[in-house]
mmCIF file of C-alpha atoms in Angstrom:
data_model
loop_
_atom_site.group_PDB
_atom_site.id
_atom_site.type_symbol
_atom_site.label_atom_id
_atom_site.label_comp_id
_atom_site.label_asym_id
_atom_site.label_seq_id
_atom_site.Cartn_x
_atom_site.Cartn_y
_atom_site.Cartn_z
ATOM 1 C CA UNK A 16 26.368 11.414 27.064
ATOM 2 C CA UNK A 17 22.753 10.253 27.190
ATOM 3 C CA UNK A 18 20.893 10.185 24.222
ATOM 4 C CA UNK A 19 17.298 11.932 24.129
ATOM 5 C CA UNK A 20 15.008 9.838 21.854
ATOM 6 C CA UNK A 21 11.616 11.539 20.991
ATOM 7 C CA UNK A 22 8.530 10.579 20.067
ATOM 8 C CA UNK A 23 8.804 11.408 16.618
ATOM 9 C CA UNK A 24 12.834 10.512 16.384
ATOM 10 C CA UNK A 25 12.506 6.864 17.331
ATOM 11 C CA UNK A 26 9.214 6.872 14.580
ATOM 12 C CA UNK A 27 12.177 7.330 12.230
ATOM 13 C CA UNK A 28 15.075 5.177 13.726
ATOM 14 C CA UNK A 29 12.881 1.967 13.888
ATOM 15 C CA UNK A 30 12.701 0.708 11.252
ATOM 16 C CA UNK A 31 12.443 1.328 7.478
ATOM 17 C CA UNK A 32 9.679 2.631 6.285
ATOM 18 C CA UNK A 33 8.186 2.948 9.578
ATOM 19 C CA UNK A 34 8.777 6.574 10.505
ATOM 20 C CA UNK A 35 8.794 10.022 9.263
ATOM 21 C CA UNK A 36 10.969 12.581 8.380
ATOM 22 C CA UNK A 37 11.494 13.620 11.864
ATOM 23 C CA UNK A 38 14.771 14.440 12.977
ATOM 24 C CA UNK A 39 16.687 12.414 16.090
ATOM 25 C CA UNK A 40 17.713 14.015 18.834
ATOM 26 C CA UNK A 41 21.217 12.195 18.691
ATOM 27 C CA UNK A 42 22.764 15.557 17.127
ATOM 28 C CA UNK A 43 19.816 15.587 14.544
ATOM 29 C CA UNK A 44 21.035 12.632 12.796
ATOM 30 C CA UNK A 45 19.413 10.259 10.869
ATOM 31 C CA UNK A 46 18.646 6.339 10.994
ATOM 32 C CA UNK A 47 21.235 5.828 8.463
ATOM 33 C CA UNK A 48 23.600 8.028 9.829
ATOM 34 C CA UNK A 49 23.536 6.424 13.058
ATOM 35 C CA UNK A 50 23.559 2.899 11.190
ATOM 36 C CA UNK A 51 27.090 3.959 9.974
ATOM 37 C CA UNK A 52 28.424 5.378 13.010
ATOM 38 C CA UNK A 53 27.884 2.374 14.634
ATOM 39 C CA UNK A 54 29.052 0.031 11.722
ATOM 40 C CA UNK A 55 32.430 2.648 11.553
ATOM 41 C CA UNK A 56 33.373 2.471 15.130
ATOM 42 C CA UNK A 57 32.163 -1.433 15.862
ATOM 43 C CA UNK A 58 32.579 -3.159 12.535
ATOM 44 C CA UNK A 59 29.574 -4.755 10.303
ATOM 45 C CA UNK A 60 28.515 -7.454 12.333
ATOM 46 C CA UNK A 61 28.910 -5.997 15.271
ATOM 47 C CA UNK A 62 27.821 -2.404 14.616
ATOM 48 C CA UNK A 63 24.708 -4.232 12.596
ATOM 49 C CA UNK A 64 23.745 -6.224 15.721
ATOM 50 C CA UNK A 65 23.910 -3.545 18.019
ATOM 51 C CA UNK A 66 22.181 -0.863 15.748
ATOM 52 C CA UNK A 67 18.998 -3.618 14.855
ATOM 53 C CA UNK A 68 18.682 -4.233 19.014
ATOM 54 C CA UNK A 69 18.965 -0.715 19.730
ATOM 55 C CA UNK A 70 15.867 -0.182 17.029
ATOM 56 C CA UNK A 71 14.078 -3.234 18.835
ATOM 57 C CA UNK A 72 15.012 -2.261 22.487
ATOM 58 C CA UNK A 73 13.759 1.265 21.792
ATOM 59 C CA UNK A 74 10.868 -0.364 19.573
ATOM 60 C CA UNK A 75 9.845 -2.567 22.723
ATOM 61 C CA UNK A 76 10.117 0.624 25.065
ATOM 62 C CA UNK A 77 7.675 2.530 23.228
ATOM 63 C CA UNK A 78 5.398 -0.031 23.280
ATOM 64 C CA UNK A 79 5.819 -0.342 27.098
ATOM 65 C CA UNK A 80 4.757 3.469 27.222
ATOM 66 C CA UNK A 81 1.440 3.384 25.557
ATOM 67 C CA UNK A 82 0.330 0.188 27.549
ATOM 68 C CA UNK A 83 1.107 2.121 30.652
ATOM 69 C CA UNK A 84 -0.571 5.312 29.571
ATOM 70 C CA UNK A 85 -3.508 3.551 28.611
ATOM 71 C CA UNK A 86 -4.023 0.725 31.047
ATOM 72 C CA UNK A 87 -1.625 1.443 33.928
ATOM 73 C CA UNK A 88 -1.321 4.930 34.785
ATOM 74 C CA UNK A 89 -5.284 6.225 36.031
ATOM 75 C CA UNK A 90 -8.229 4.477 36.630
ATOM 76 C CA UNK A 91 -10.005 7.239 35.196
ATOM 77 C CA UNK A 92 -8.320 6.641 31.838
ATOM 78 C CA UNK A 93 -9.904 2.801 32.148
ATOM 79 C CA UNK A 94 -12.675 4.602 32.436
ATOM 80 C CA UNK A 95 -13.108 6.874 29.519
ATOM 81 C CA UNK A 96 -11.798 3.916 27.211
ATOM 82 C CA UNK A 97 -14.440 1.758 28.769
ATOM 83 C CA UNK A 98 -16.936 4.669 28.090
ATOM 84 C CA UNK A 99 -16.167 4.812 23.932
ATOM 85 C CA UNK A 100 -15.099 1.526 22.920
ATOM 86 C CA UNK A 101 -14.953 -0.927 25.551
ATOM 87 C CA UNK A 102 -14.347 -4.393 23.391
ATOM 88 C CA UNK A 103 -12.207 -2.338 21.098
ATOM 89 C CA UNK A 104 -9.477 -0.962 23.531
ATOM 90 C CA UNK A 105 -10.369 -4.819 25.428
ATOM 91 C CA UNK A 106 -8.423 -6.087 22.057
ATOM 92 C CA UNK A 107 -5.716 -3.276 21.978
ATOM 93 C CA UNK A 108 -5.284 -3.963 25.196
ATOM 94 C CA UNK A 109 -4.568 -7.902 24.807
ATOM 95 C CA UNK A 110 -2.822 -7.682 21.562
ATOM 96 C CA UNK A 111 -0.305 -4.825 22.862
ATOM 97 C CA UNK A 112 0.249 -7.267 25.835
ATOM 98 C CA UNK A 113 0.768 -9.897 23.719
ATOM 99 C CA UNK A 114 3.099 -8.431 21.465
ATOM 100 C CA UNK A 115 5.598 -7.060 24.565
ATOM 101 C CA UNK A 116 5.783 -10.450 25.734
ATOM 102 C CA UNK A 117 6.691 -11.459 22.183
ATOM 103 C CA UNK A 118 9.242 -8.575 22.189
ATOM 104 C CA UNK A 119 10.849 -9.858 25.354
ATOM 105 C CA UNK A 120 10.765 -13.346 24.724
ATOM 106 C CA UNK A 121 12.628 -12.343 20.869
ATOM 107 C CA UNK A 122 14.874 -10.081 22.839
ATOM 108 C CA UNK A 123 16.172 -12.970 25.429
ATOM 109 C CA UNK A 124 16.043 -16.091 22.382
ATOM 110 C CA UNK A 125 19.141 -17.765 22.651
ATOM 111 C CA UNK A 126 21.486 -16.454 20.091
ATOM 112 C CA UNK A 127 20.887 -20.068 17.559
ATOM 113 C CA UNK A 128 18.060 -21.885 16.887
ATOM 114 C CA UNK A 129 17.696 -25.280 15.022
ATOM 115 C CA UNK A 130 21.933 -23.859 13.249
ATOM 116 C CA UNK A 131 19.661 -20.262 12.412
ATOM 117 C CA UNK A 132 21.068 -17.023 14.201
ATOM 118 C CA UNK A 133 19.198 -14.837 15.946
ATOM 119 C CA UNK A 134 19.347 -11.143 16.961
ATOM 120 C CA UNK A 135 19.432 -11.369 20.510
ATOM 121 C CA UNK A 136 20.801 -10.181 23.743
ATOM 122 C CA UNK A 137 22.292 -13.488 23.816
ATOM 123 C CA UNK A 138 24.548 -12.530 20.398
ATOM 124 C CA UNK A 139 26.623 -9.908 22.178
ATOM 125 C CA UNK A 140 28.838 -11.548 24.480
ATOM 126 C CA UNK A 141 30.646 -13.585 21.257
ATOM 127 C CA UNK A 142 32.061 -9.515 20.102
ATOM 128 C CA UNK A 143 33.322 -8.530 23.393
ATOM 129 C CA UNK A 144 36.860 -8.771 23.706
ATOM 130 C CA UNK A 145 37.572 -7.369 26.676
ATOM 131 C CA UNK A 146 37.050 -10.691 29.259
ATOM 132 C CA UNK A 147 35.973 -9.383 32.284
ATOM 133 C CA UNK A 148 33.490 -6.766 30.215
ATOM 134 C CA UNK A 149 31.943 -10.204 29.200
ATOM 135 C CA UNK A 150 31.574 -11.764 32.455
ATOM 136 C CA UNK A 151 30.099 -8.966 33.360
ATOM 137 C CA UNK A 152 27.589 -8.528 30.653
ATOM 138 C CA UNK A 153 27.018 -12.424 30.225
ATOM 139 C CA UNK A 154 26.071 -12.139 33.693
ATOM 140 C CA UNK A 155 23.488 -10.146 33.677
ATOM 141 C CA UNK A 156 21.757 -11.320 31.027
ATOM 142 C CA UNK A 157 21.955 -14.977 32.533
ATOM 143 C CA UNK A 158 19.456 -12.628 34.972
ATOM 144 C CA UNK A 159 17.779 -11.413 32.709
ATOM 145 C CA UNK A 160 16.727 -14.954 31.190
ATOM 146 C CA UNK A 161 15.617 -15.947 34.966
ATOM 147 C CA UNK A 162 13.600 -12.963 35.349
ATOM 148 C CA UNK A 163 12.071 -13.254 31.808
ATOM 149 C CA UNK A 164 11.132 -16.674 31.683
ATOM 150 C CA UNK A 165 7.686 -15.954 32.390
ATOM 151 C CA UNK A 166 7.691 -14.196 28.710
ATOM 152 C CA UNK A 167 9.110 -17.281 26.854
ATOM 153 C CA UNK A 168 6.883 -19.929 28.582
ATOM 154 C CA UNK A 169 3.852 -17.364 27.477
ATOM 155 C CA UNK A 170 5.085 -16.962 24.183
ATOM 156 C CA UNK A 171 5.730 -20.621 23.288
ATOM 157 C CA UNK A 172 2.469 -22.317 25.294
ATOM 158 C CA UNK A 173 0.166 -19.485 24.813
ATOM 159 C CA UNK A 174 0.706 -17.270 22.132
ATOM 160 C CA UNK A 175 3.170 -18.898 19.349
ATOM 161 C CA UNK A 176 1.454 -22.259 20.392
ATOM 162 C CA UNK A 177 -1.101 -23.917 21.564
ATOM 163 C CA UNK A 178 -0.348 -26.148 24.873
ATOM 164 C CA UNK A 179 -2.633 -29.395 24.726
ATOM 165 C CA UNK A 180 -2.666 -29.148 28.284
ATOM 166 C CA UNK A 181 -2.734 -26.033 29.119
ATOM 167 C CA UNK A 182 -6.042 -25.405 26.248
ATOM 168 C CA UNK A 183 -7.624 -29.026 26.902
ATOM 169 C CA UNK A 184 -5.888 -31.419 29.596
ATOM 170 C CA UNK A 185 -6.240 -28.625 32.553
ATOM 171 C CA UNK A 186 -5.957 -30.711 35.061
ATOM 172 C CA UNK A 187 -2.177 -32.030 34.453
ATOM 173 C CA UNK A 188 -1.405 -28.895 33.225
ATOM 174 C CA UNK A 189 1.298 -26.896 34.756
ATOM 175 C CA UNK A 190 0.075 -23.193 36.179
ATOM 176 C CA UNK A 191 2.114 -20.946 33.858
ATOM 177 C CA UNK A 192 4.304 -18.005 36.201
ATOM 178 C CA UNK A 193 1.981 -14.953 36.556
ATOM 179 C CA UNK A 194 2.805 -11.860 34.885
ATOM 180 C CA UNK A 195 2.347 -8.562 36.511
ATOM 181 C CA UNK A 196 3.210 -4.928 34.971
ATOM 182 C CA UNK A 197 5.682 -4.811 37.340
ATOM 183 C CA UNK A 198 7.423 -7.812 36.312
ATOM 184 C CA UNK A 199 7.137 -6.343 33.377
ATOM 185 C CA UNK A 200 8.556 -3.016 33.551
ATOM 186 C CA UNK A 201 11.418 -4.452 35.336
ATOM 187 C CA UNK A 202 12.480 -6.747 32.895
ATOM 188 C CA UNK A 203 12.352 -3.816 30.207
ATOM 189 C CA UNK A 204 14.599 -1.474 32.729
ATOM 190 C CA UNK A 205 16.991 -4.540 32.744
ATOM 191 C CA UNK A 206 17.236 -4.970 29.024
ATOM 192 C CA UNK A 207 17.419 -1.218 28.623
ATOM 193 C CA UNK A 208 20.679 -1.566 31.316
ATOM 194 C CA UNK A 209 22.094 -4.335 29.269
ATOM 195 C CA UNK A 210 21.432 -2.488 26.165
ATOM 196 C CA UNK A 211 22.694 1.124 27.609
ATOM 197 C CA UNK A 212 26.244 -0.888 28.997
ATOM 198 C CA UNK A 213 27.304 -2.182 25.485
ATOM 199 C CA UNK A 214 26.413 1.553 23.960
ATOM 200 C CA UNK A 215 28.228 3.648 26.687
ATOM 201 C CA UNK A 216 31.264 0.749 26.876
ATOM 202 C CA UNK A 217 32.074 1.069 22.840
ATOM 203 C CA UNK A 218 30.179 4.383 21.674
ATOM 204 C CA UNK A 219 30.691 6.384 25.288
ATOM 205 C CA UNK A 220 26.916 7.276 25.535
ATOM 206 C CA UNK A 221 23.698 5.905 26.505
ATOM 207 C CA UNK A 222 19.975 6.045 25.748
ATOM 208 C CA UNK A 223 17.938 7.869 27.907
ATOM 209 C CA UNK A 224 15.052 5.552 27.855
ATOM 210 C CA UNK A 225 13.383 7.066 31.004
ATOM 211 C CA UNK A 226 12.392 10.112 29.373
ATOM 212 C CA UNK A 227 10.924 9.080 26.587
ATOM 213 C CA UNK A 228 7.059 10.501 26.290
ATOM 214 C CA UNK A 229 4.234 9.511 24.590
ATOM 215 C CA UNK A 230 3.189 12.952 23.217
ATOM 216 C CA UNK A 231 1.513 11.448 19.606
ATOM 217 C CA UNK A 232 0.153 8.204 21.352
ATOM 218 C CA UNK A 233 -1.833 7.249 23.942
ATOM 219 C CA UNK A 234 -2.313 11.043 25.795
ATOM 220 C CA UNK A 235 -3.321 12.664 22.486
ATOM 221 C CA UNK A 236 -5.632 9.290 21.726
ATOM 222 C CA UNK A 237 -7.298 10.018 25.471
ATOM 223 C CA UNK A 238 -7.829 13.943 24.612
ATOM 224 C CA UNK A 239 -9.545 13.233 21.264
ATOM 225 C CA UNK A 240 -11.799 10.653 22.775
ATOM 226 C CA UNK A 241 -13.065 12.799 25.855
ATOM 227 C CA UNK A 242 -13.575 15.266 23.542
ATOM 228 C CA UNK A 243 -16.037 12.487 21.500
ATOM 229 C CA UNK A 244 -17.726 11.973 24.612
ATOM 230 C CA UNK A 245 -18.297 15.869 24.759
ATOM 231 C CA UNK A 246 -19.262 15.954 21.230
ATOM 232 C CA UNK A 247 -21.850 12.974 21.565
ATOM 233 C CA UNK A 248 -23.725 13.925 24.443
ATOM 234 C CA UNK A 249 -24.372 17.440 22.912
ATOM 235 C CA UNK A 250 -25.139 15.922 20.115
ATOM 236 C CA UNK A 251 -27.787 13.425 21.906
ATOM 237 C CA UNK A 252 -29.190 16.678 23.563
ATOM 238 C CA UNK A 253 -29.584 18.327 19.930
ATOM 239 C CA UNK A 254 -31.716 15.062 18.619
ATOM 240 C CA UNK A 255 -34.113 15.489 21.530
ATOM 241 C CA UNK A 256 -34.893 18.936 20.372
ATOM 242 C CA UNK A 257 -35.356 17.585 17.028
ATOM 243 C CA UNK A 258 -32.371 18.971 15.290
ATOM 244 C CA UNK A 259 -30.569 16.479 13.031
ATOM 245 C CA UNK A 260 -26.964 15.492 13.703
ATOM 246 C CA UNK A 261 -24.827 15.037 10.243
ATOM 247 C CA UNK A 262 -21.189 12.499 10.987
ATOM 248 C CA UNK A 263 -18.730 12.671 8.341
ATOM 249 C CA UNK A 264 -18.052 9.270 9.047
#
């Protein structure tokens, strides 16, 4: 049974204090109530890990949408940021780039660092019981780490850190693995399969991830500035004929 996640749903099953008082499309439930249905059928620690990566996968996903709206969808849309606020949508543009390579790399961590534990892909296999359910899923996330790895050597040399020679010493300096929007989106759709085969194997449904729109985001941000565009070059036509122009801003 896959489960429809809007806009304004997954505002409110993130995390705390994050969303609204929208309701979820998962039989109008909400955050908490899901919490506990997962934490009833899967146990605490189990049912905990699997609720916080559904919140991050679903976090991560979102994220992915408004990039793509924004930067990867029309070239006309490059445009019309370009037109209002080119350094500003330059930095939204970097930092949301940024931040999904951080969301893969935290996504793909291995499941302990220096004796800490860490939610993680990598913290499933050690609840599955069923053997051959875990050779399957530690499988594909063994995969996933290949395909990521571009994400954790960006995060840790480039983003996290600093790399001497990567910054300074350019010449002995190891060429870090491009990363493409492609690469990207298909290391999402693989964490959202990992993800979607845990849910469906111990709570029989799935999330449907591919229909997930960015209604209050990025489309509604791209109306309102066209319409500034409008707005300003009517208004630049009114100060030529001497009429004054009044911002509430």
């Amino acid at each position: 049974v896959p489960r429809l996640v809007s806009s304004l749903a997954t505002q409110r099953l993130i995390h705390a204090g994050v969303g609204s008082n929208a309701k979820s499309d998962m039989s109008n439930r909400k955050a908490d109530d899901i919490k506990k249905d997962m934490i009833d059928k899967l146990g605490n620690d189990f049912g905990s890990l699997i609720y916080t990566l559904y919140n991050e996968v679903t976090w991560l996903t979102f994220k992915w949408l408004e990039f793509s709206e924004l930067y990867g969808s029309k070239e006309t849309r490059v445009e019309l940021l370009n037109q209002s606020a080119p350094f500003f949508f330059f930095t939204i543009q970097k930092v949301l780039w940024d931040n999904l390579i951080l969301g893969i790399a935290r996504l793909t961590d291995p499941s302990e660092s220096m004796r800490k534990r860490n939610i993680t892909l990598n913290a499933i296999p050690a609840f599955l019981s069923d053997i051959n359910f875990r050779n399957e899923i530690e499988h594909d996330i063994d995969e996933l780490i290949t395909e990521s790895k571009f994400c954790r050597d960006r995060r840790n040399k480039i983003i996290a850190h600093m790399d001497y020679d990567l910054g300074i010493d350019v010449q002995n300096a190891k060429a870090l693995e491009p990363a493409t929007r492609t690469k990207l989106r298909s290391v999402i759709e693989r964490i959202q399969s990992i993800y979607n085969k845990v849910e469906f194997k111990y709570l029989g449904t799935t999330t449907a991830y591919k229909y997930l729109q960015s209604d209050l985001g990025a489309i509604s941000l791209l109306h309102t500035i066209e319409s500034g565009i409008r707005f300003n070059e009517q208004a630049f036509e009114r100060r030529k004929r001497g009429e004054d122009i009044n911002y509430n801003y």
